[in-house]
JSON list of N, CA and C in Angstrom, two decimals:
[
{"chain": "A", "resi": 1, "resn": "MET", "atom": "N", "xyz": [0.84, -1.18, 0.00]},
{"chain": "A", "resi": 1, "resn": "MET", "atom": "CA", "xyz": [0.00, 0.00, 0.00]},
{"chain": "A", "resi": 1, "resn": "MET", "atom": "C", "xyz": [0.88, 1.24, 0.00]},
{"chain": "A", "resi": 2, "resn": "ASP", "atom": "N", "xyz": [0.62, 2.16, -0.91]},
{"chain": "A", "resi": 2, "resn": "ASP", "atom": "CA", "xyz": [1.39, 3.39, -0.96]},
{"chain": "A", "resi": 2, "resn": "ASP", "atom": "C", "xyz": [0.80, 4.43, -0.01]},
{"chain": "A", "resi": 3, "resn": "ALA", "atom": "N", "xyz": [1.68, 5.22, 0.58]},
{"chain": "A", "resi": 3, "resn": "ALA", "atom": "CA", "xyz": [1.27, 6.30, 1.46]},
{"chain": "A", "resi": 3, "resn": "ALA", "atom": "C", "xyz": [2.04, 7.55, 1.06]},
{"chain": "A", "resi": 4, "resn": "ILE", "atom": "N", "xyz": [1.49, 8.71, 1.37]},
{"chain": "A", "resi": 4, "resn": "ILE", "atom": "CA", "xyz": [2.16, 9.97, 1.08]},
{"chain": "A", "resi": 4, "resn": "ILE", "atom": "C", "xyz": [2.90, 10.42, 2.33]},
{"chain": "A", "resi": 5, "resn": "ALA", "atom": "N", "xyz": [4.18, 10.72, 2.17]},
{"chain": "A", "resi": 5, "resn": "ALA", "atom": "CA", "xyz": [4.99, 11.23, 3.28]},
{"chain": "A", "resi": 5, "resn": "ALA", "atom": "C", "xyz": [5.45, 12.65, 2.94]},
{"chain": "A", "resi": 6, "resn": "HIS", "atom": "N", "xyz": [5.59, 13.47, 3.95]},
{"chain": "A", "resi": 6, "resn": "HIS", "atom": "CA", "xyz": [6.08, 14.83, 3.78]},
{"chain": "A", "resi": 6, "resn": "HIS", "atom": "C", "xyz": [7.52, 14.87, 4.24]},
{"chain": "A", "resi": 7, "resn": "MET", "atom": "N", "xyz": [8.38, 15.41, 3.40]},
{"chain": "A", "resi": 7, "resn": "MET", "atom": "CA", "xyz": [9.83, 15.46, 3.68]},
{"chain": "A", "resi": 7, "resn": "MET", "atom": "C", "xyz": [10.33, 16.89, 3.55]},
{"chain": "A", "resi": 8, "resn": "ARG", "atom": "N", "xyz": [11.48, 17.12, 4.14]},
{"chain": "A", "resi": 8, "resn": "ARG", "atom": "CA", "xyz": [12.21, 18.38, 3.95]},
{"chain": "A", "resi": 8, "resn": "ARG", "atom": "C", "xyz": [13.56, 18.01, 3.35]},
{"chain": "A", "resi": 9, "resn": "CYS", "atom": "N", "xyz": [13.91, 18.65, 2.25]},
{"chain": "A", "resi": 9, "resn": "CYS", "atom": "CA", "xyz": [15.18, 18.36, 1.58]},
{"chain": "A", "resi": 9, "resn": "CYS", "atom": "C", "xyz": [16.34, 18.76, 2.48]},
{"chain": "A", "resi": 10, "resn": "PRO", "atom": "N", "xyz": [17.31, 17.86, 2.69]},
{"chain": "A", "resi": 10, "resn": "PRO", "atom": "CA", "xyz": [18.46, 18.21, 3.53]},
{"chain": "A", "resi": 10, "resn": "PRO", "atom": "C", "xyz": [19.43, 19.17, 2.83]},
{"chain": "A", "resi": 11, "resn": "TRP", "atom": "N", "xyz": [19.25, 19.40, 1.54]},
{"chain": "A", "resi": 11, "resn": "TRP", "atom": "CA", "xyz": [20.12, 20.30, 0.78]},
{"chain": "A", "resi": 11, "resn": "TRP", "atom": "C", "xyz": [19.55, 21.72, 0.73]},
{"chain": "A", "resi": 12, "resn": "CYS", "atom": "N", "xyz": [18.31, 21.86, 0.22]},
{"chain": "A", "resi": 12, "resn": "CYS", "atom": "CA", "xyz": [17.76, 23.20, 0.01]},
{"chain": "A", "resi": 12, "resn": "CYS", "atom": "C", "xyz": [16.74, 23.60, 1.08]},
{"chain": "A", "resi": 13, "resn": "GLY", "atom": "N", "xyz": [16.27, 22.64, 1.88]},
{"chain": "A", "resi": 13, "resn": "GLY", "atom": "CA", "xyz": [15.33, 22.93, 2.96]},
{"chain": "A", "resi": 13, "resn": "GLY", "atom": "C", "xyz": [13.87, 23.01, 2.56]},
{"chain": "A", "resi": 14, "resn": "GLU", "atom": "N", "xyz": [13.58, 22.83, 1.28]},
{"chain": "A", "resi": 14, "resn": "GLU", "atom": "CA", "xyz": [12.19, 22.89, 0.83]},
{"chain": "A", "resi": 14, "resn": "GLU", "atom": "C", "xyz": [11.43, 21.62, 1.21]},
{"chain": "A", "resi": 15, "resn": "ARG", "atom": "N", "xyz": [10.15, 21.79, 1.53]},
{"chain": "A", "resi": 15, "resn": "ARG", "atom": "CA", "xyz": [9.28, 20.65, 1.85]},
{"chain": "A", "resi": 15, "resn": "ARG", "atom": "C", "xyz": [8.69, 20.11, 0.56]},
{"chain": "A", "resi": 16, "resn": "PHE", "atom": "N", "xyz": [8.50, 18.77, 0.52]},
{"chain": "A", "resi": 16, "resn": "PHE", "atom": "CA", "xyz": [7.87, 18.14, -0.64]},
{"chain": "A", "resi": 16, "resn": "PHE", "atom": "C", "xyz": [7.19, 16.86, -0.19]},
{"chain": "A", "resi": 17, "resn": "GLU", "atom": "N", "xyz": [6.33, 16.34, -1.05]},
{"chain": "A", "resi": 17, "resn": "GLU", "atom": "CA", "xyz": [5.64, 15.08, -0.79]},
{"chain": "A", "resi": 17, "resn": "GLU", "atom": "C", "xyz": [6.30, 13.97, -1.59]},
{"chain": "A", "resi": 18, "resn": "THR", "atom": "N", "xyz": [6.32, 12.77, -1.03]},
{"chain": "A", "resi": 18, "resn": "THR", "atom": "CA", "xyz": [6.85, 11.61, -1.73]},
{"chain": "A", "resi": 18, "resn": "THR", "atom": "C", "xyz": [5.98, 10.41, -1.40]},
{"chain": "A", "resi": 19, "resn": "LEU", "atom": "N", "xyz": [5.94, 9.45, -2.30]},
{"chain": "A", "resi": 19, "resn": "LEU", "atom": "CA", "xyz": [5.19, 8.22, -2.06]},
{"chain": "A", "resi": 19, "resn": "LEU", "atom": "C", "xyz": [6.10, 7.18, -1.42]},
{"chain": "A", "resi": 20, "resn": "VAL", "atom": "N", "xyz": [5.59, 6.48, -0.43]},
{"chain": "A", "resi": 20, "resn": "VAL", "atom": "CA", "xyz": [6.33, 5.39, 0.20]},
{"chain": "A", "resi": 20, "resn": "VAL", "atom": "C", "xyz": [5.49, 4.11, 0.10]},
{"chain": "A", "resi": 21, "resn": "ASP", "atom": "N", "xyz": [6.17, 2.99, -0.07]},
{"chain": "A", "resi": 21, "resn": "ASP", "atom": "CA", "xyz": [5.51, 1.68, -0.12]},
{"chain": "A", "resi": 21, "resn": "ASP", "atom": "C", "xyz": [5.44, 1.14, 1.30]},
{"chain": "A", "resi": 22, "resn": "ALA", "atom": "N", "xyz": [4.32, 1.36, 1.97]},
{"chain": "A", "resi": 22, "resn": "ALA", "atom": "CA", "xyz": [4.17, 0.97, 3.37]},
{"chain": "A", "resi": 22, "resn": "ALA", "atom": "C", "xyz": [3.99, -0.54, 3.54]},
{"chain": "A", "resi": 23, "resn": "SER", "atom": "N", "xyz": [3.93, -1.29, 2.43]},
{"chain": "A", "resi": 23, "resn": "SER", "atom": "CA", "xyz": [3.81, -2.75, 2.54]},
{"chain": "A", "resi": 23, "resn": "SER", "atom": "C", "xyz": [5.18, -3.42, 2.66]},
{"chain": "A", "resi": 24, "resn": "ALA", "atom": "N", "xyz": [6.26, -2.67, 2.43]},
{"chain": "A", "resi": 24, "resn": "ALA", "atom": "CA", "xyz": [7.61, -3.21, 2.58]},
{"chain": "A", "resi": 24, "resn": "ALA", "atom": "C", "xyz": [8.04, -3.13, 4.05]},
{"chain": "A", "resi": 25, "resn": "ASP", "atom": "N", "xyz": [8.92, -4.03, 4.47]},
{"chain": "A", "resi": 25, "resn": "ASP", "atom": "CA", "xyz": [9.44, -3.98, 5.84]},
{"chain": "A", "resi": 25, "resn": "ASP", "atom": "C", "xyz": [10.45, -2.85, 5.99]},
{"chain": "A", "resi": 26, "resn": "ALA", "atom": "N", "xyz": [11.31, -2.72, 4.98]},
{"chain": "A", "resi": 26, "resn": "ALA", "atom": "CA", "xyz": [12.36, -1.70, 5.01]},
{"chain": "A", "resi": 26, "resn": "ALA", "atom": "C", "xyz": [12.85, -1.48, 3.59]},
{"chain": "A", "resi": 27, "resn": "ALA", "atom": "N", "xyz": [13.35, -0.28, 3.33]},
{"chain": "A", "resi": 27, "resn": "ALA", "atom": "CA", "xyz": [13.92, 0.02, 2.03]},
{"chain": "A", "resi": 27, "resn": "ALA", "atom": "C", "xyz": [14.90, 1.17, 2.17]},
{"chain": "A", "resi": 28, "resn": "ASP", "atom": "N", "xyz": [16.00, 1.08, 1.45]},
{"chain": "A", "resi": 28, "resn": "ASP", "atom": "CA", "xyz": [16.98, 2.16, 1.34]},
{"chain": "A", "resi": 28, "resn": "ASP", "atom": "C", "xyz": [17.07, 2.50, -0.14]},
{"chain": "A", "resi": 29, "resn": "TYR", "atom": "N", "xyz": [16.90, 3.77, -0.47]},
{"chain": "A", "resi": 29, "resn": "TYR", "atom": "CA", "xyz": [16.94, 4.17, -1.87]},
{"chain": "A", "resi": 29, "resn": "TYR", "atom": "C", "xyz": [17.31, 5.64, -1.97]},
{"chain": "A", "resi": 30, "resn": "ILE", "atom": "N", "xyz": [17.60, 6.08, -3.19]},
{"chain": "A", "resi": 30, "resn": "ILE", "atom": "CA", "xyz": [17.96, 7.47, -3.44]},
{"chain": "A", "resi": 30, "resn": "ILE", "atom": "C", "xyz": [16.86, 8.10, -4.29]},
{"chain": "A", "resi": 31, "resn": "GLU", "atom": "N", "xyz": [16.41, 9.26, -3.87]},
{"chain": "A", "resi": 31, "resn": "GLU", "atom": "CA", "xyz": [15.39, 10.01, -4.59]},
{"chain": "A", "resi": 31, "resn": "GLU", "atom": "C", "xyz": [15.88, 11.44, -4.75]},
{"chain": "A", "resi": 32, "resn": "ASP", "atom": "N", "xyz": [15.74, 12.00, -5.94]},
{"chain": "A", "resi": 32, "resn": "ASP", "atom": "CA", "xyz": [16.15, 13.38, -6.17]},
{"chain": "A", "resi": 32, "resn": "ASP", "atom": "C", "xyz": [15.11, 14.35, -5.63]},
{"chain": "A", "resi": 33, "resn": "CYS", "atom": "N", "xyz": [15.57, 15.43, -5.04]},
{"chain": "A", "resi": 33, "resn": "CYS", "atom": "CA", "xyz": [14.68, 16.48, -4.57]},
{"chain": "A", "resi": 33, "resn": "CYS", "atom": "C", "xyz": [13.96, 17.08, -5.78]},
{"chain": "A", "resi": 34, "resn": "PRO", "atom": "N", "xyz": [12.63, 17.23, -5.72]},
{"chain": "A", "resi": 34, "resn": "PRO", "atom": "CA", "xyz": [11.91, 17.80, -6.85]},
{"chain": "A", "resi": 34, "resn": "PRO", "atom": "C", "xyz": [12.16, 19.30, -7.03]},
{"chain": "A", "resi": 35, "resn": "VAL", "atom": "N", "xyz": [12.79, 19.95, -6.05]},
{"chain": "A", "resi": 35, "resn": "VAL", "atom": "CA", "xyz": [13.05, 21.38, -6.14]},
{"chain": "A", "resi": 35, "resn": "VAL", "atom": "C", "xyz": [14.47, 21.66, -6.63]},
{"chain": "A", "resi": 36, "resn": "CYS", "atom": "N", "xyz": [15.48, 21.11, -5.94]},
{"chain": "A", "resi": 36, "resn": "CYS", "atom": "CA", "xyz": [16.87, 21.41, -6.29]},
{"chain": "A", "resi": 36, "resn": "CYS", "atom": "C", "xyz": [17.56, 20.28, -7.05]},
{"chain": "A", "resi": 37, "resn": "CYS", "atom": "N", "xyz": [16.89, 19.14, -7.20]},
{"chain": "A", "resi": 37, "resn": "CYS", "atom": "CA", "xyz": [17.37, 17.98, -7.97]},
{"chain": "A", "resi": 37, "resn": "CYS", "atom": "C", "xyz": [18.59, 17.29, -7.37]},
{"chain": "A", "resi": 38, "resn": "ARG", "atom": "N", "xyz": [18.95, 17.58, -6.14]},
{"chain": "A", "resi": 38, "resn": "ARG", "atom": "CA", "xyz": [20.07, 16.89, -5.51]},
{"chain": "A", "resi": 38, "resn": "ARG", "atom": "C", "xyz": [19.60, 15.57, -4.92]},
{"chain": "A", "resi": 39, "resn": "PRO", "atom": "N", "xyz": [20.51, 14.57, -4.84]},
{"chain": "A", "resi": 39, "resn": "PRO", "atom": "CA", "xyz": [20.11, 13.25, -4.37]},
{"chain": "A", "resi": 39, "resn": "PRO", "atom": "C", "xyz": [19.92, 13.21, -2.85]},
{"chain": "A", "resi": 40, "resn": "ILE", "atom": "N", "xyz": [18.85, 12.54, -2.43]},
{"chain": "A", "resi": 40, "resn": "ILE", "atom": "CA", "xyz": [18.54, 12.36, -1.01]},
{"chain": "A", "resi": 40, "resn": "ILE", "atom": "C", "xyz": [18.57, 10.86, -0.73]},
{"chain": "A", "resi": 41, "resn": "GLU", "atom": "N", "xyz": [19.37, 10.45, 0.25]},
{"chain": "A", "resi": 41, "resn": "GLU", "atom": "CA", "xyz": [19.41, 9.04, 0.65]},
{"chain": "A", "resi": 41, "resn": "GLU", "atom": "C", "xyz": [18.24, 8.79, 1.60]},
{"chain": "A", "resi": 42, "resn": "MET", "atom": "N", "xyz": [17.27, 8.00, 1.15]},
{"chain": "A", "resi": 42, "resn": "MET", "atom": "CA", "xyz": [16.06, 7.72, 1.91]},
{"chain": "A", "resi": 42, "resn": "MET", "atom": "C", "xyz": [16.19, 6.39, 2.63]},
{"chain": "A", "resi": 43, "resn": "GLN", "atom": "N", "xyz": [15.70, 6.35, 3.87]},
{"chain": "A", "resi": 43, "resn": "GLN", "atom": "CA", "xyz": [15.64, 5.12, 4.66]},
{"chain": "A", "resi": 43, "resn": "GLN", "atom": "C", "xyz": [14.22, 4.97, 5.17]},
{"chain": "A", "resi": 44, "resn": "LEU", "atom": "N", "xyz": [13.55, 3.90, 4.73]},
{"chain": "A", "resi": 44, "resn": "LEU", "atom": "CA", "xyz": [12.18, 3.62, 5.12]},
{"chain": "A", "resi": 44, "resn": "LEU", "atom": "C", "xyz": [12.16, 2.42, 6.05]},
{"chain": "A", "resi": 45, "resn": "ARG", "atom": "N", "xyz": [11.51, 2.56, 7.20]},
{"chain": "A", "resi": 45, "resn": "ARG", "atom": "CA", "xyz": [11.31, 1.46, 8.14]},
{"chain": "A", "resi": 45, "resn": "ARG", "atom": "C", "xyz": [9.82, 1.40, 8.45]},
{"chain": "A", "resi": 46, "resn": "VAL", "atom": "N", "xyz": [9.24, 0.21, 8.33]},
{"chain": "A", "resi": 46, "resn": "VAL", "atom": "CA", "xyz": [7.80, 0.05, 8.50]},
{"chain": "A", "resi": 46, "resn": "VAL", "atom": "C", "xyz": [7.52, -0.89, 9.67]},
{"chain": "A", "resi": 47, "resn": "GLY", "atom": "N", "xyz": [6.65, -0.45, 10.58]},
{"chain": "A", "resi": 47, "resn": "GLY", "atom": "CA", "xyz": [6.20, -1.30, 11.68]},
{"chain": "A", "resi": 47, "resn": "GLY", "atom": "C", "xyz": [4.90, -1.97, 11.28]},
{"chain": "A", "resi": 48, "resn": "THR", "atom": "N", "xyz": [3.88, -1.17, 10.99]},
{"chain": "A", "resi": 48, "resn": "THR", "atom": "CA", "xyz": [2.61, -1.64, 10.45]},
{"chain": "A", "resi": 48, "resn": "THR", "atom": "C", "xyz": [2.29, -0.73, 9.27]},
{"chain": "A", "resi": 49, "resn": "GLU", "atom": "N", "xyz": [1.21, -1.01, 8.57]},
{"chain": "A", "resi": 49, "resn": "GLU", "atom": "CA", "xyz": [0.86, -0.18, 7.41]},
{"chain": "A", "resi": 49, "resn": "GLU", "atom": "C", "xyz": [0.64, 1.28, 7.80]},
{"chain": "A", "resi": 50, "resn": "ASP", "atom": "N", "xyz": [0.15, 1.52, 9.01]},
{"chain": "A", "resi": 50, "resn": "ASP", "atom": "CA", "xyz": [-0.10, 2.88, 9.45]},
{"chain": "A", "resi": 50, "resn": "ASP", "atom": "C", "xyz": [1.06, 3.47, 10.24]},
{"chain": "A", "resi": 51, "resn": "ASP", "atom": "N", "xyz": [2.10, 2.69, 10.47]},
{"chain": "A", "resi": 51, "resn": "ASP", "atom": "CA", "xyz": [3.23, 3.12, 11.29]},
{"chain": "A", "resi": 51, "resn": "ASP", "atom": "C", "xyz": [4.53, 2.91, 10.53]},
{"chain": "A", "resi": 52, "resn": "TYR", "atom": "N", "xyz": [5.04, 3.98, 9.93]},
{"chain": "A", "resi": 52, "resn": "TYR", "atom": "CA", "xyz": [6.30, 3.88, 9.20]},
{"chain": "A", "resi": 52, "resn": "TYR", "atom": "C", "xyz": [7.15, 5.10, 9.52]},
{"chain": "A", "resi": 53, "resn": "ARG", "atom": "N", "xyz": [8.45, 4.97, 9.27]},
{"chain": "A", "resi": 53, "resn": "ARG", "atom": "CA", "xyz": [9.39, 6.06, 9.52]},
{"chain": "A", "resi": 53, "resn": "ARG", "atom": "C", "xyz": [10.23, 6.25, 8.27]},
{"chain": "A", "resi": 54, "resn": "LEU", "atom": "N", "xyz": [10.25, 7.46, 7.75]},
{"chain": "A", "resi": 54, "resn": "LEU", "atom": "CA", "xyz": [11.03, 7.79, 6.57]},
{"chain": "A", "resi": 54, "resn": "LEU", "atom": "C", "xyz": [12.01, 8.89, 6.94]},
{"chain": "A", "resi": 55, "resn": "GLN", "atom": "N", "xyz": [13.28, 8.63, 6.71]},
{"chain": "A", "resi": 55, "resn": "GLN", "atom": "CA", "xyz": [14.32, 9.63, 6.96]},
{"chain": "A", "resi": 55, "resn": "GLN", "atom": "C", "xyz": [15.07, 9.89, 5.66]},
{"chain": "A", "resi": 56, "resn": "GLY", "atom": "N", "xyz": [15.46, 11.13, 5.48]},
{"chain": "A", "resi": 56, "resn": "GLY", "atom": "CA", "xyz": [16.24, 11.50, 4.31]},
{"chain": "A", "resi": 56, "resn": "GLY", "atom": "C", "xyz": [17.50, 12.22, 4.74]},
{"chain": "A", "resi": 57, "resn": "GLY", "atom": "N", "xyz": [18.60, 11.90, 4.10]},
{"chain": "A", "resi": 57, "resn": "GLY", "atom": "CA", "xyz": [19.87, 12.53, 4.45]},
{"chain": "A", "resi": 57, "resn": "GLY", "atom": "C", "xyz": [20.70, 12.84, 3.22]},
{"chain": "A", "resi": 58, "resn": "ARG", "atom": "N", "xyz": [21.77, 13.59, 3.45]},
{"chain": "A", "resi": 58, "resn": "ARG", "atom": "CA", "xyz": [22.66, 13.99, 2.37]},
{"chain": "A", "resi": 58, "resn": "ARG", "atom": "C", "xyz": [23.68, 12.92, 2.02]},
{"chain": "A", "resi": 59, "resn": "GLY", "atom": "N", "xyz": [23.92, 12.01, 2.91]},
{"chain": "A", "resi": 59, "resn": "GLY", "atom": "CA", "xyz": [24.91, 10.97, 2.63]},
{"chain": "A", "resi": 59, "resn": "GLY", "atom": "C", "xyz": [26.34, 11.41, 2.84]},
{"chain": "A", "resi": 60, "resn": "ASP", "atom": "N", "xyz": [26.53, 12.46, 3.62]},
{"chain": "A", "resi": 60, "resn": "ASP", "atom": "CA", "xyz": [27.89, 12.97, 3.90]},
{"chain": "A", "resi": 60, "resn": "ASP", "atom": "C", "xyz": [28.67, 11.99, 4.73]}
]
């Protein structure tokens, strides 16, 4: 099941929405910021379909 998550870009600071697959247990992937186009290292951890944690970082 896909869910909408709200993120803040670690590069430019702009907020944006992204889709997450809440049916997965965990996922690590790279997604480009839709504003500044820089890569964001995403880490998704899912407890239940309604309980997930998405973090984004610069990868420094």
